[in-house]
Short mmCIF file of C-alpha atoms in Angstrom, two decimals:
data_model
loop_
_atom_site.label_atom_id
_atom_site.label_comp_id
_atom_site.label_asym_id
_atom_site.label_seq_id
_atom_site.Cartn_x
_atom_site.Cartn_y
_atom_site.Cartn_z
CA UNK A 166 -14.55 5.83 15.73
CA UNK A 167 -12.48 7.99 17.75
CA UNK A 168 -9.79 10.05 16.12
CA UNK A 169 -7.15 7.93 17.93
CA UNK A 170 -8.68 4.75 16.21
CA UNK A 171 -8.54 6.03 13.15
CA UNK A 172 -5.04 7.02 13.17
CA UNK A 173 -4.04 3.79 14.01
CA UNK A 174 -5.65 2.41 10.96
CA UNK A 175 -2.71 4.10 9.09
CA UNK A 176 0.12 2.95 8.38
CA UNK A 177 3.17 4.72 7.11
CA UNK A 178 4.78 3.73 3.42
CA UNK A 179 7.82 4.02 3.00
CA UNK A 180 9.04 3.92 -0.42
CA UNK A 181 10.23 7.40 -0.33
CA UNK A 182 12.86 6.57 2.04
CA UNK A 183 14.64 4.79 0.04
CA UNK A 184 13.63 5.91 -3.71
CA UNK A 185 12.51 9.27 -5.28
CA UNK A 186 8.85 8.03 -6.00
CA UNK A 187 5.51 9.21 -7.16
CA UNK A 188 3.89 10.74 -10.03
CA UNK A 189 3.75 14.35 -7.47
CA UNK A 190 7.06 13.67 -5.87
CA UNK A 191 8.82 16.69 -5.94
CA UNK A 192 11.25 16.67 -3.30
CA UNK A 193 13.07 13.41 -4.28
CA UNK A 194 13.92 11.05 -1.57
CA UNK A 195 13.52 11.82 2.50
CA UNK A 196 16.82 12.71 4.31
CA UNK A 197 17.96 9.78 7.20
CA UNK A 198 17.09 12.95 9.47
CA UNK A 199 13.40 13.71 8.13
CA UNK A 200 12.99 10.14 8.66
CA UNK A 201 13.45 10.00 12.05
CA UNK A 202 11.24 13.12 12.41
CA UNK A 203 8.41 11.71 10.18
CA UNK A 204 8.80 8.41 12.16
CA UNK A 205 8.68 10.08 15.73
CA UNK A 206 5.41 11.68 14.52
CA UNK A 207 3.74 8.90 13.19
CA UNK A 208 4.41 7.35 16.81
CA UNK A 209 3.17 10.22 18.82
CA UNK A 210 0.07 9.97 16.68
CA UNK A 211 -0.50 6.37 17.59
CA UNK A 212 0.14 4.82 14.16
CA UNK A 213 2.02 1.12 14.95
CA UNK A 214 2.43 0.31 11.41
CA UNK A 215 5.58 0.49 8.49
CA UNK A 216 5.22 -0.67 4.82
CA UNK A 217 8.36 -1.64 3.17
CA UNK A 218 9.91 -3.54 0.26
CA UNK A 219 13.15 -5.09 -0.96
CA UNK A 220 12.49 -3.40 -3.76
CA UNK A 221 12.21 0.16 -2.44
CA UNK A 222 16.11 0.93 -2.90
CA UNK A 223 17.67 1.72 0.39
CA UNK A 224 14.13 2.37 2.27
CA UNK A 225 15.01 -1.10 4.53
CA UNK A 226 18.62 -0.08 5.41
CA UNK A 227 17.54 3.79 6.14
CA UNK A 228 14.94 2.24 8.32
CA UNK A 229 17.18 0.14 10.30
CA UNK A 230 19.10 3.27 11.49
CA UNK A 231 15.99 4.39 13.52
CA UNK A 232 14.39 3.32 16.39
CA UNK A 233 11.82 1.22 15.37
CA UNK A 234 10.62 0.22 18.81
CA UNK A 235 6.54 0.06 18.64
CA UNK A 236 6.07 -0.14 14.92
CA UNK A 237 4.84 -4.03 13.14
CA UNK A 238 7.30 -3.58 10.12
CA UNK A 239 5.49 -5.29 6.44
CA UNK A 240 7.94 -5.97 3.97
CA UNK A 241 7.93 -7.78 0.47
CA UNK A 242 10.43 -10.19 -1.76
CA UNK A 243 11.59 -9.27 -5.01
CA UNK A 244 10.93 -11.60 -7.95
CA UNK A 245 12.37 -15.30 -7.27
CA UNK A 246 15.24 -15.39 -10.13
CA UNK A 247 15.31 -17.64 -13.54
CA UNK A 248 18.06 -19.65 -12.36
CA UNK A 249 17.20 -20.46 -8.78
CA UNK A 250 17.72 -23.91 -7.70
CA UNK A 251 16.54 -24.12 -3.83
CA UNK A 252 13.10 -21.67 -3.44
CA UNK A 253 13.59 -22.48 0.35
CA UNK A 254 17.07 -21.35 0.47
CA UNK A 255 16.35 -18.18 -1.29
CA UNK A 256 13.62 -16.99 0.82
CA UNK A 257 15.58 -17.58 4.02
CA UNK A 258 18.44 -16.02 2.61
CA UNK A 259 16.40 -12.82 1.65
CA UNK A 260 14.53 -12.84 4.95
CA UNK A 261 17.40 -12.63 6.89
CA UNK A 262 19.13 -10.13 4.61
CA UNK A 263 16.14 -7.38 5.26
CA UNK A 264 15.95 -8.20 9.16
CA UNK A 265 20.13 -7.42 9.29
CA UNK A 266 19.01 -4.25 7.40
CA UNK A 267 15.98 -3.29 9.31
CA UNK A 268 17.40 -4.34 12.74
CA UNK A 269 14.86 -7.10 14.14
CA UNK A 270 14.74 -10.17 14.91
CA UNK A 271 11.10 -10.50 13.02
CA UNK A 272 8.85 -8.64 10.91
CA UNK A 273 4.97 -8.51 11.40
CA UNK A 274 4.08 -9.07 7.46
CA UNK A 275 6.38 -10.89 4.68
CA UNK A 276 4.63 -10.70 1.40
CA UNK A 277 5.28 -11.61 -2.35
CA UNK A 278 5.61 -8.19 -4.92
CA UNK A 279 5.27 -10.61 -8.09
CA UNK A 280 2.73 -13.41 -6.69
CA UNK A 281 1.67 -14.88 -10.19
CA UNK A 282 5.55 -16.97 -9.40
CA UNK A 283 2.57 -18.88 -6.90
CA UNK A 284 0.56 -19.66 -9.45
CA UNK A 285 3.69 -21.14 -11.52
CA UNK A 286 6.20 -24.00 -11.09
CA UNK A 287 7.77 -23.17 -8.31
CA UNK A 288 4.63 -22.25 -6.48
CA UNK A 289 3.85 -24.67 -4.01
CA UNK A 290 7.28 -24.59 -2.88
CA UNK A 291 7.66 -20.59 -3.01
CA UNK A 292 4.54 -21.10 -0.19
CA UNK A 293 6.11 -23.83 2.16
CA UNK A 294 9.00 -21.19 2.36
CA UNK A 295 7.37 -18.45 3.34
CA UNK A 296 5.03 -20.82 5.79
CA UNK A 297 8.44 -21.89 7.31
CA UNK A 298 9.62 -18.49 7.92
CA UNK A 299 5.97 -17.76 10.02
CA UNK A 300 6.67 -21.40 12.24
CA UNK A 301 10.15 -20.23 13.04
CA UNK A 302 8.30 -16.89 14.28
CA UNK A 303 11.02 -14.56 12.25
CA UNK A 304 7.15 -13.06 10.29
CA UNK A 305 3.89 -13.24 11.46
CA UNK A 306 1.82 -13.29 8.86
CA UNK A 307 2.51 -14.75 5.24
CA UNK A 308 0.68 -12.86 1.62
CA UNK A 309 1.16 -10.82 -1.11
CA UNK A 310 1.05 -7.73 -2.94
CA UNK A 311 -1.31 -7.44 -5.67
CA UNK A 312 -2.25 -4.86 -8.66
CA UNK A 313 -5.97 -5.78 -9.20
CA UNK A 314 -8.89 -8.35 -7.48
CA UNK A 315 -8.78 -10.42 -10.35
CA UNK A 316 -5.50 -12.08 -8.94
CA UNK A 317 -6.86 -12.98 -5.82
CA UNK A 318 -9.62 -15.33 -8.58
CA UNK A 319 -6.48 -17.43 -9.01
CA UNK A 320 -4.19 -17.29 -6.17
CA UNK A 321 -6.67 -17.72 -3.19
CA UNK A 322 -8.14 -20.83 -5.38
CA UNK A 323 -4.53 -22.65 -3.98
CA UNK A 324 -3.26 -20.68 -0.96
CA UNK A 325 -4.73 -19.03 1.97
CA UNK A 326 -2.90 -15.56 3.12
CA UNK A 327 -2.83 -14.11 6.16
CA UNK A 328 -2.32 -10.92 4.97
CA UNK A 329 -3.07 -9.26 1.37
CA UNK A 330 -2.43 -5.95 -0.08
CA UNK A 331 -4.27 -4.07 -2.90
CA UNK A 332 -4.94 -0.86 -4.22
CA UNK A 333 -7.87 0.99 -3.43
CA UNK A 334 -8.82 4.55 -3.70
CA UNK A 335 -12.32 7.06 -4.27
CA UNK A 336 -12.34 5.86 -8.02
CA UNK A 337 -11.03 2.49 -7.69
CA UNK A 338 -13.98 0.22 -6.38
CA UNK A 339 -12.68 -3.04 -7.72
CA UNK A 340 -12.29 -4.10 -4.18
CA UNK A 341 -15.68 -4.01 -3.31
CA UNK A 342 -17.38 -4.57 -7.24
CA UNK A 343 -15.29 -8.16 -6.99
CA UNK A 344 -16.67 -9.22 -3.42
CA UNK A 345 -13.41 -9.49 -2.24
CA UNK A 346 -13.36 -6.47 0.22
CA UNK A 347 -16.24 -9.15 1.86
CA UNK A 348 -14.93 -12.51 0.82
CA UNK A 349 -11.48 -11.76 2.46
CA UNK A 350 -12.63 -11.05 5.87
CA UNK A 351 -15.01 -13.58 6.08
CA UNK A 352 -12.07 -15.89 5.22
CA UNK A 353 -9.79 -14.32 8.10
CA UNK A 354 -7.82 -12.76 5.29
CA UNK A 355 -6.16 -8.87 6.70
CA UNK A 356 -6.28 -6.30 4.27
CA UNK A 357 -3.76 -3.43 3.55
CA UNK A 358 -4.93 -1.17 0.90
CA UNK A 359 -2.18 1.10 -0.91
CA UNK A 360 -2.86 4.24 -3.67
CA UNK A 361 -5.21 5.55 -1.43
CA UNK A 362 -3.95 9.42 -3.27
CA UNK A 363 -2.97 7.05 -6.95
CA UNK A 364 0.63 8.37 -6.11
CA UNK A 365 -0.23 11.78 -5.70
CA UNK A 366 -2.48 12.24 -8.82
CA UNK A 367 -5.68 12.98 -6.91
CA UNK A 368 -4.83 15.41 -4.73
CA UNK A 369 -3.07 17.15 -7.62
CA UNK A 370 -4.88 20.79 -8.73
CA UNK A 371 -5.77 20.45 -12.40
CA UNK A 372 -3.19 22.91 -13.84
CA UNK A 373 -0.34 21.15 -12.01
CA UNK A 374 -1.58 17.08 -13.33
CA UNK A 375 0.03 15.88 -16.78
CA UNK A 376 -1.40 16.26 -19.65
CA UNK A 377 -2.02 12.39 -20.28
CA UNK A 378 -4.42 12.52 -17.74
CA UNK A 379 -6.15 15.00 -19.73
CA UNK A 380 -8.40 11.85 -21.59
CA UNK A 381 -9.74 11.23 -18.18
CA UNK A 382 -10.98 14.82 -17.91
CA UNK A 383 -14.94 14.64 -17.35
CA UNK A 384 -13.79 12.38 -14.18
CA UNK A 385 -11.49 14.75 -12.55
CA UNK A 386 -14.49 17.26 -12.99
CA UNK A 387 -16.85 15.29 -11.37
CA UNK A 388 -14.08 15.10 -8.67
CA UNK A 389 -13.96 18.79 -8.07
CA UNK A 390 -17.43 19.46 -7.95
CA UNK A 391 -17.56 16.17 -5.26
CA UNK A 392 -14.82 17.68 -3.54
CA UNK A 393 -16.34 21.33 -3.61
CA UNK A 394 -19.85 20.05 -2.68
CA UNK A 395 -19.05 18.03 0.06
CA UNK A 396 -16.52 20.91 1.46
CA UNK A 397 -13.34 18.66 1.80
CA UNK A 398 -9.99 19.02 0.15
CA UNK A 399 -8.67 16.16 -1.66
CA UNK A 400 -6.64 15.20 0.73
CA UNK A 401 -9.37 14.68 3.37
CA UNK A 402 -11.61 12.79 1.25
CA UNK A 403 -8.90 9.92 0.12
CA UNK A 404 -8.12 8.96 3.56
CA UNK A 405 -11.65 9.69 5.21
CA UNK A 406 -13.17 7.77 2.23
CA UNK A 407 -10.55 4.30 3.06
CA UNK A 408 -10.85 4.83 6.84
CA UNK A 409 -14.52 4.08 6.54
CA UNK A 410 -14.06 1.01 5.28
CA UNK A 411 -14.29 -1.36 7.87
CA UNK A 412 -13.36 -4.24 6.06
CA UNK A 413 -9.75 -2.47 6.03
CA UNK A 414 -6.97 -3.09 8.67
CA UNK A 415 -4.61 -0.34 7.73
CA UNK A 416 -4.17 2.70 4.93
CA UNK A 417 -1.02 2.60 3.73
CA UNK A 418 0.29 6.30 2.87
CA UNK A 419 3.68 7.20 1.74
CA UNK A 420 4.92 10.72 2.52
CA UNK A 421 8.22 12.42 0.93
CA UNK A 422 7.93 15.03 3.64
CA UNK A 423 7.30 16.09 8.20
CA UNK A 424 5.11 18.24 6.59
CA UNK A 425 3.01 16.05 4.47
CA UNK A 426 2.75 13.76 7.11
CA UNK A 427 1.25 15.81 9.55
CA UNK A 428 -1.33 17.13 7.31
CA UNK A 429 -2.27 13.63 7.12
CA UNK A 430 -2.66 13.01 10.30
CA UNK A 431 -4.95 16.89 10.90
CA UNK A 432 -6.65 14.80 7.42
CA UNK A 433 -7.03 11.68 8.38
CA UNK A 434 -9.92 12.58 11.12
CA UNK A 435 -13.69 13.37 10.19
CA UNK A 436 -16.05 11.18 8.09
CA UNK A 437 -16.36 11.36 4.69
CA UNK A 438 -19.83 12.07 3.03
CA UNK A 439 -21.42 9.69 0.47
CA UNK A 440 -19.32 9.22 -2.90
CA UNK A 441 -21.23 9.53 -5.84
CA UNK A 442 -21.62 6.38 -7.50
CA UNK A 443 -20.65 7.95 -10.73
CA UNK A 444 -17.07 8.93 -9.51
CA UNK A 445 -15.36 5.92 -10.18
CA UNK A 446 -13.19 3.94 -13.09
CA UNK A 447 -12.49 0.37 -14.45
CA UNK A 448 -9.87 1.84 -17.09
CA UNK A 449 -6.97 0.32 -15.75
CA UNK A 450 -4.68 2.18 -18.11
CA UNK A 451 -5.40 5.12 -15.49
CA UNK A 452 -5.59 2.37 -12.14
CA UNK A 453 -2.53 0.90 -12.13
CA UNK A 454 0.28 3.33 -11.99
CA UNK A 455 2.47 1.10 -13.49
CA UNK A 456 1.19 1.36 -16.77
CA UNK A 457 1.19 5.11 -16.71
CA UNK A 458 4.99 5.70 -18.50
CA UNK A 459 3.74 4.16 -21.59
CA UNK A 460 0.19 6.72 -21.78
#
């Protein structure tokens, strides 16, 4: 795979756009004017691809100030509310609130951030809406957003996605364990894999990561001496390590800075020696970042 290729398997988060994110965030959230910078670059490079939310604060609207010609734009729904009557209604009406924010007249990916509302009473009609939305040709391709494999046991049971995202990283194999790093391309299912760096936490050096981590010490060794061994930096062996995948159609990597983002791109290139089979986790008390505020 050419250097180009791989680049293009990237594609650019943007959370910190519109929110100060990440467990190694220190710069709070990107300026309108780094945006454009970080955006421009990620062009130039030959990566086609932005991640986005409703939920990531203003990261839509900032977005939509920039010239977003050449980039496929993913974005996700919020939570469908208590109280709402018409599921159809509401979708539409939040579609078309995040293409007046983002400027287009269609996005490449919609997808669902809380996609157990599927698997509940509104489900089946949660799905026609989003379906509608891809025959009227204002999104592409239809999915959701997931923390761990085990949802896709449930939800791909009833619904076929074009598009699914999930976390994956060096210590997070769950992906592949499952069989659903296979089971979703054989079914024609694209796959957009997030926490390649577990918000920041791996490529963090050991006297800067807090000390709640500290219970997962003997893995962050074995880490190091990986890391040392195999002669890459951290940051080199999360996105060589995803880029191999083949099963993968983009990385998705958030930056909070022009200069993180071009030391991804120098990264991103090379291949990424054997993993040891001991350097991974199931403790997903450390896997899903969500759960980290109450270690």
């Amino acid at each position: 795979m050419s250097t180009v290729e791989r680049l293009s398997r990237l594609a650019l988060g943007t959370v910190q756009f519109g929110l100060s994110y990440g467990v190694a965030n220190q710069s709070g959230q990107v300026s309108p004017e780094e945006v454009g910078l970080i955006l421009d670059a990620a062009r130039n490079a030959g990566v086609r691809t932005l991640d986005t939310a409703t939920a990531y604060g203003e990261s839509e609207k900032v977005l939509g100030q920039q010239d977003l010609r050449g980039f496929a734009v993913v974005t996700k729904l919020p939570e469908i509310p208590a109280d709402c009557v018409d599921v159809s209604a509401w979708v539409e009406a939040q579609l078309h609130t995040s293409l007046v924010r983002l400027g287009l007249l269609a996005v490449d990916g919609l997808l669902l951030h809380r996609p157990a509302q599927l698997l509940g009473a509104h489900g089946a009609a949660l799905f026609a809406a989003l379906q509608a939305q891809r025959e009227q040709g204002l999104v592409r391709r239809i999915g959701v957003s997931v923390y761990s494999p085990e949802e896709l046991d449930a939800l791909c049971q009833r619904y076929h996605f074009d598009l699914i995202q999930a976390p994956f990283n060096v210590l997070d194999k769950r992906l592949e364990q499952s069989g659903w790093l296979e089971r979703l391309r054989r079914g024609g299912t694209d796959l957009h894999v997030r926490s390649v760096f577990m918000q920041g936490l791996l490529l963090m050096p050991s006297e800067e990561r807090p000390a709640k981590f500290t219970r997962w010490e003997p893995l962050w060794a074995l880490w190091q001496r990986w890391l040392a061994e195999s002669g890459q930096s951290p940051l080199q062996a999360c996105l060589r390590h995803a880029l191999a995948v083949p099963q993968i159609e983009r990385v998705v990597v958030g930056v909070d800075s022009l200069a993180q983002w071009q030391a991804i791109l120098q990264s991103a290139a090379g291949t990424c020696p054997a993993v040891p089979s001991e350097l991974q986790c199931a403790d997903i008390e450390l896997l899903n970042p969500s759960l980290w505020n109450h270690l």
